[in-house]
Amino acid sequence: MLVSATEMLKKARDGKYAVGQFNINNLEWTKAILLTAQECNSPVILGVSEGAGKYMTGFETVAAMVAAMDKSLGITVPVALHLDHGSYEGCYKCIKAGFTSIMFDGSHFPIEENVAKTTELVNVAHNLGLSIEAEVGSIGGEEDGVVGAGECADPNECKMIADLGVDFLAAGIGNIHGKYPANWAGLSFETLAAVNEKVGEMPLVLHGGTGIPDDMIKKAISLGVAKINVNTECQLSFQEATREYIEAGKDQQGKGFDPRKLLNPGFEAIKAKVKEKMELFGSVDKA
Ligand code: 13P
């Protein structure tokens, strides 16, 4: 059931668990995540970066595929189709295409410009029933061309953006997209606690979910995180399972070259990874 992410994240914040955002790249990814959410009776957010949207030939293709698949698979758990790290123009394209949720990432603008553009997009999104995420501070590393230095958010700026009426807020707390380096200092719980204190009941978003140790995930949830984004870990699971299949020569046995067979181990690996994360985040049976 396609819905905005507002209600599912309010419930998560109140119930002290988090809803996973899993980024999609193609049909296999989308099907794996939707089926796992249904099997786990868990709400879920499908994240689409601008790069992945372009890869899938545009946001309209993505929205049409997700809506049709949600229907044909008989998905009854709440599913939000969400733009990840959207530009100003990208937000408008997704609103038009039929997404149910957008993220406007104005973190690289001066705070006044972030405020002005976020204000405008909050009004447009809410008038059409979409949820909207904003960002303060930046997520380190690189994701699909979005590069961040990884500075921690200023809690006062978080309050300023939260007060604009966004539905959930991503605050940089030392998190990084992609794999964490061996010398990573860990999440700044000091920053998270300060942000949480300032923004009251606002559900917080933890980007860069890949590779964050389980105890840090649980602590982050206890400090107001209600949405956790995972992308790279699903990609790595898919890659490892596909490599194993090919290295075992299975693609050369019988009809092992059939794309539906070739992509199946990766598909199953994504399902297993998404289930593991839903259990860790506490969203199982919360649909
Ligand atoms: P990872 O790729 O590190 O899991 O980050 C995902 C993310 O934050 C998407 O916005």
XYZ file of C-alpha atoms and ligand atoms in Angstrom:
297
model
C 0.000 0.000 0.000
C 1.664 3.210 -1.171
C 1.503 5.964 1.455
C 3.493 8.970 2.621
C 6.080 8.260 5.319
C 4.584 10.640 7.894
C 2.409 8.233 9.886
C 4.792 5.272 9.812
C 7.616 7.430 11.181
C 5.483 9.068 13.882
C 4.500 5.573 15.025
C 8.133 4.433 14.919
C 9.320 7.402 16.931
C 6.599 6.824 19.553
C 7.212 3.063 19.616
C 11.024 3.405 19.816
C 11.894 1.526 16.651
C 13.037 2.620 13.191
C 11.720 2.063 9.676
C 14.351 1.067 7.120
C 14.857 3.009 3.918
C 16.352 0.644 1.380
C 17.530 2.151 -1.889
C 16.341 0.563 -5.137
C 18.184 0.179 -8.429
C 15.993 -2.021 -10.594
C 13.152 -4.532 -10.647
C 14.980 -7.192 -8.589
C 15.798 -4.725 -5.801
C 12.242 -3.405 -5.656
C 10.644 -6.860 -5.670
C 13.052 -8.177 -3.014
C 12.366 -5.276 -0.642
C 8.580 -5.250 -1.134
C 8.283 -9.015 -0.608
C 10.466 -8.930 2.504
C 8.467 -6.063 4.020
C 5.275 -8.031 3.440
C 6.764 -11.237 4.899
C 8.028 -9.315 7.949
C 4.768 -7.365 8.278
C 6.920 -4.233 8.397
C 6.492 -0.722 7.019
C 9.216 0.182 4.524
C 10.610 3.108 2.569
C 11.955 2.624 -0.938
C 14.718 5.175 -1.493
C 15.558 6.445 -4.968
C 18.649 8.578 -5.498
C 18.708 10.927 -8.481
C 21.378 8.706 -10.074
C 19.285 5.554 -9.641
C 16.241 7.392 -10.982
C 18.196 8.320 -14.098
C 19.497 4.743 -14.426
C 15.918 3.427 -14.392
C 15.119 5.904 -17.234
C 13.463 8.519 -15.041
C 11.273 9.029 -11.976
C 8.073 8.357 -13.936
C 9.288 4.857 -14.825
C 10.183 4.258 -11.175
C 6.823 5.477 -9.857
C 4.902 3.423 -12.424
C 6.932 0.272 -11.685
C 6.578 0.604 -7.919
C 2.836 1.326 -8.052
C 2.194 -1.607 -10.383
C 4.399 -3.992 -8.420
C 2.846 -2.975 -5.101
C -0.539 -3.863 -6.594
C 0.413 -7.033 -8.434
C 2.252 -8.488 -5.430
C -0.722 -7.655 -3.172
C 1.419 -5.637 -0.761
C -0.672 -4.524 2.219
C 2.070 -3.123 4.500
C 2.707 0.651 4.275
C 5.265 1.501 1.571
C 6.620 4.995 0.907
C 8.341 5.837 -2.377
C 10.910 8.434 -1.378
C 13.417 10.611 -3.237
C 16.827 10.315 -1.551
C 19.055 13.443 -1.351
C 16.899 15.334 -3.808
C 17.911 18.545 -5.507
C 15.355 21.365 -5.753
C 14.545 20.398 -9.360
C 14.563 16.676 -8.544
C 11.929 17.225 -5.839
C 9.545 18.804 -8.337
C 10.126 15.979 -10.825
C 9.296 13.338 -8.192
C 6.216 15.203 -6.990
C 4.984 15.247 -10.599
C 5.898 11.595 -11.165
C 3.787 10.361 -8.228
C 6.302 9.734 -5.433
C 4.731 9.715 -1.972
C 7.683 11.299 -0.173
C 10.674 13.510 -0.964
C 13.937 14.521 0.637
C 15.206 17.978 -0.124
C 18.922 18.020 0.617
C 19.735 21.700 0.981
C 22.592 20.998 3.387
C 25.214 22.382 1.000
C 23.418 25.759 0.730
C 23.888 28.580 3.243
C 21.284 28.040 5.993
C 19.095 30.969 4.759
C 18.803 29.373 1.314
C 18.188 25.920 2.806
C 15.372 27.508 4.877
C 13.825 29.336 1.890
C 13.818 26.337 -0.445
C 12.708 23.895 2.275
C 9.809 26.225 3.226
C 8.577 26.315 -0.357
C 8.866 22.537 -0.809
C 7.156 21.781 2.525
C 4.116 23.740 1.310
C 4.017 22.081 -2.088
C 4.548 18.569 -0.683
C 1.973 18.928 2.083
C -0.662 20.371 -0.244
C -0.374 17.163 -2.257
C -0.178 14.797 0.740
C 3.508 13.922 0.425
C 5.940 13.723 3.332
C 9.196 15.661 3.246
C 12.645 15.148 4.794
C 15.272 17.876 5.100
C 18.954 17.788 6.002
C 21.245 19.826 8.229
C 24.965 19.193 8.551
C 26.197 16.743 5.963
C 26.612 13.021 5.509
C 30.244 12.194 4.790
C 31.478 10.267 1.765
C 29.818 9.991 -1.609
C 26.545 8.534 -2.834
C 25.642 8.727 -6.493
C 27.565 11.957 -6.945
C 26.296 13.579 -3.716
C 29.473 14.351 -1.779
C 29.555 15.488 1.850
C 32.338 16.505 4.209
C 30.553 14.866 7.147
C 30.311 17.829 9.495
C 28.030 17.400 12.502
C 24.779 19.349 12.435
C 24.275 22.500 14.491
C 21.312 21.742 16.823
C 20.018 25.330 16.501
C 19.938 25.039 12.714
C 18.135 21.697 13.101
C 15.468 23.426 15.170
C 15.162 26.159 12.541
C 14.550 23.600 9.769
C 12.326 21.360 11.923
C 10.124 24.381 12.709
C 9.397 24.790 8.993
C 7.111 21.782 9.272
C 9.234 19.054 7.691
C 8.067 15.558 8.641
C 11.478 14.115 9.489
C 14.988 15.446 9.679
C 18.408 14.106 8.706
C 21.126 15.537 10.920
C 24.793 14.812 10.279
C 26.231 13.101 13.371
C 29.487 11.724 11.991
C 27.743 9.239 9.694
C 29.150 8.420 6.273
C 27.729 6.936 3.058
C 29.403 3.689 2.014
C 31.815 1.612 4.094
C 33.212 3.190 7.271
C 37.007 3.644 7.356
C 38.950 1.681 9.992
C 39.742 4.912 11.860
C 36.104 6.130 11.971
C 35.386 7.956 15.231
C 31.842 6.521 15.520
C 28.532 8.378 15.720
C 28.459 11.571 17.765
C 25.769 10.759 20.323
C 26.463 14.100 21.927
C 25.290 15.826 18.740
C 22.322 13.460 18.358
C 21.183 14.035 21.965
C 21.476 17.825 21.513
C 19.522 17.729 18.238
C 16.867 15.470 19.761
C 16.463 17.833 22.680
C 15.956 20.817 20.348
C 13.517 19.266 17.894
C 11.122 17.595 20.333
C 9.019 14.841 18.751
C 10.471 15.147 15.233
C 11.517 11.716 13.866
C 15.236 11.815 13.066
C 16.905 10.086 10.134
C 20.184 8.192 10.243
C 21.819 8.051 6.822
C 24.814 5.831 6.058
C 23.303 2.798 7.799
C 25.805 0.426 6.185
C 28.341 -0.897 8.674
C 27.112 0.933 11.787
C 27.514 -1.522 14.689
C 24.264 -2.881 16.167
C 24.763 -1.264 19.582
C 25.159 2.188 17.970
C 21.996 1.609 15.914
C 20.049 0.773 19.080
C 21.413 3.781 20.944
C 20.558 6.060 18.004
C 16.962 4.737 18.034
C 16.742 5.456 21.781
C 17.735 9.067 20.985
C 14.969 9.743 18.460
C 16.125 8.082 15.219
C 13.049 6.620 13.506
C 14.333 6.105 9.943
C 17.579 4.406 8.967
C 18.905 4.422 5.404
C 20.711 1.386 4.037
C 22.088 1.225 0.524
C 25.658 -0.081 0.199
C 25.042 -3.172 2.345
C 22.370 -4.451 -0.053
C 24.708 -3.781 -2.975
C 27.503 -5.745 -1.286
C 25.158 -8.653 -0.483
C 23.992 -8.758 -4.097
C 27.565 -8.610 -5.391
C 28.868 -11.354 -3.085
C 26.057 -13.775 -3.928
C 26.395 -13.101 -7.670
C 30.165 -13.576 -7.545
C 29.755 -16.875 -5.698
C 27.288 -18.147 -8.311
C 29.586 -17.283 -11.197
C 32.789 -18.463 -9.536
C 31.108 -21.804 -8.827
C 30.497 -22.022 -12.594
C 26.730 -22.224 -12.081
C 26.108 -19.777 -14.902
C 27.603 -22.369 -17.252
C 25.586 -25.316 -16.027
C 22.323 -26.115 -17.808
C 20.316 -22.919 -18.228
C 22.303 -21.177 -15.487
C 22.898 -18.259 -17.850
C 19.177 -17.413 -17.843
C 19.077 -13.904 -16.308
C 16.280 -14.963 -13.979
C 18.575 -17.688 -12.606
C 21.730 -15.559 -12.710
C 20.131 -12.734 -10.717
C 18.328 -14.985 -8.245
C 21.135 -15.513 -5.676
C 21.629 -11.724 -5.479
C 17.862 -11.241 -5.142
C 17.718 -13.742 -2.260
C 20.749 -12.081 -0.628
C 19.007 -8.686 -0.668
C 15.931 -10.284 0.915
C 18.030 -11.792 3.701
C 19.837 -8.495 4.336
C 16.603 -6.475 4.452
C 15.057 -8.989 6.890
C 18.153 -8.803 9.119
C 17.899 -4.995 9.195
C 14.152 -4.955 9.867
C 14.740 -7.259 12.852
C 17.570 -5.053 14.124
C 15.578 -1.839 13.658
C 12.548 -3.353 15.442
C 10.043 -2.744 12.621
C 8.905 -6.386 12.237
C 5.159 -6.761 12.898
C 4.732 -2.981 13.114
C 2.782 -2.610 9.852
P 24.822 3.555 2.950
O 25.063 3.308 1.506
O 26.069 3.864 3.694
O 24.042 2.449 3.577
O 23.937 4.881 3.068
C 22.639 4.902 2.540
C 22.034 6.254 2.652
O 22.253 6.984 3.601
C 21.126 6.696 1.600
O 20.811 8.035 1.696
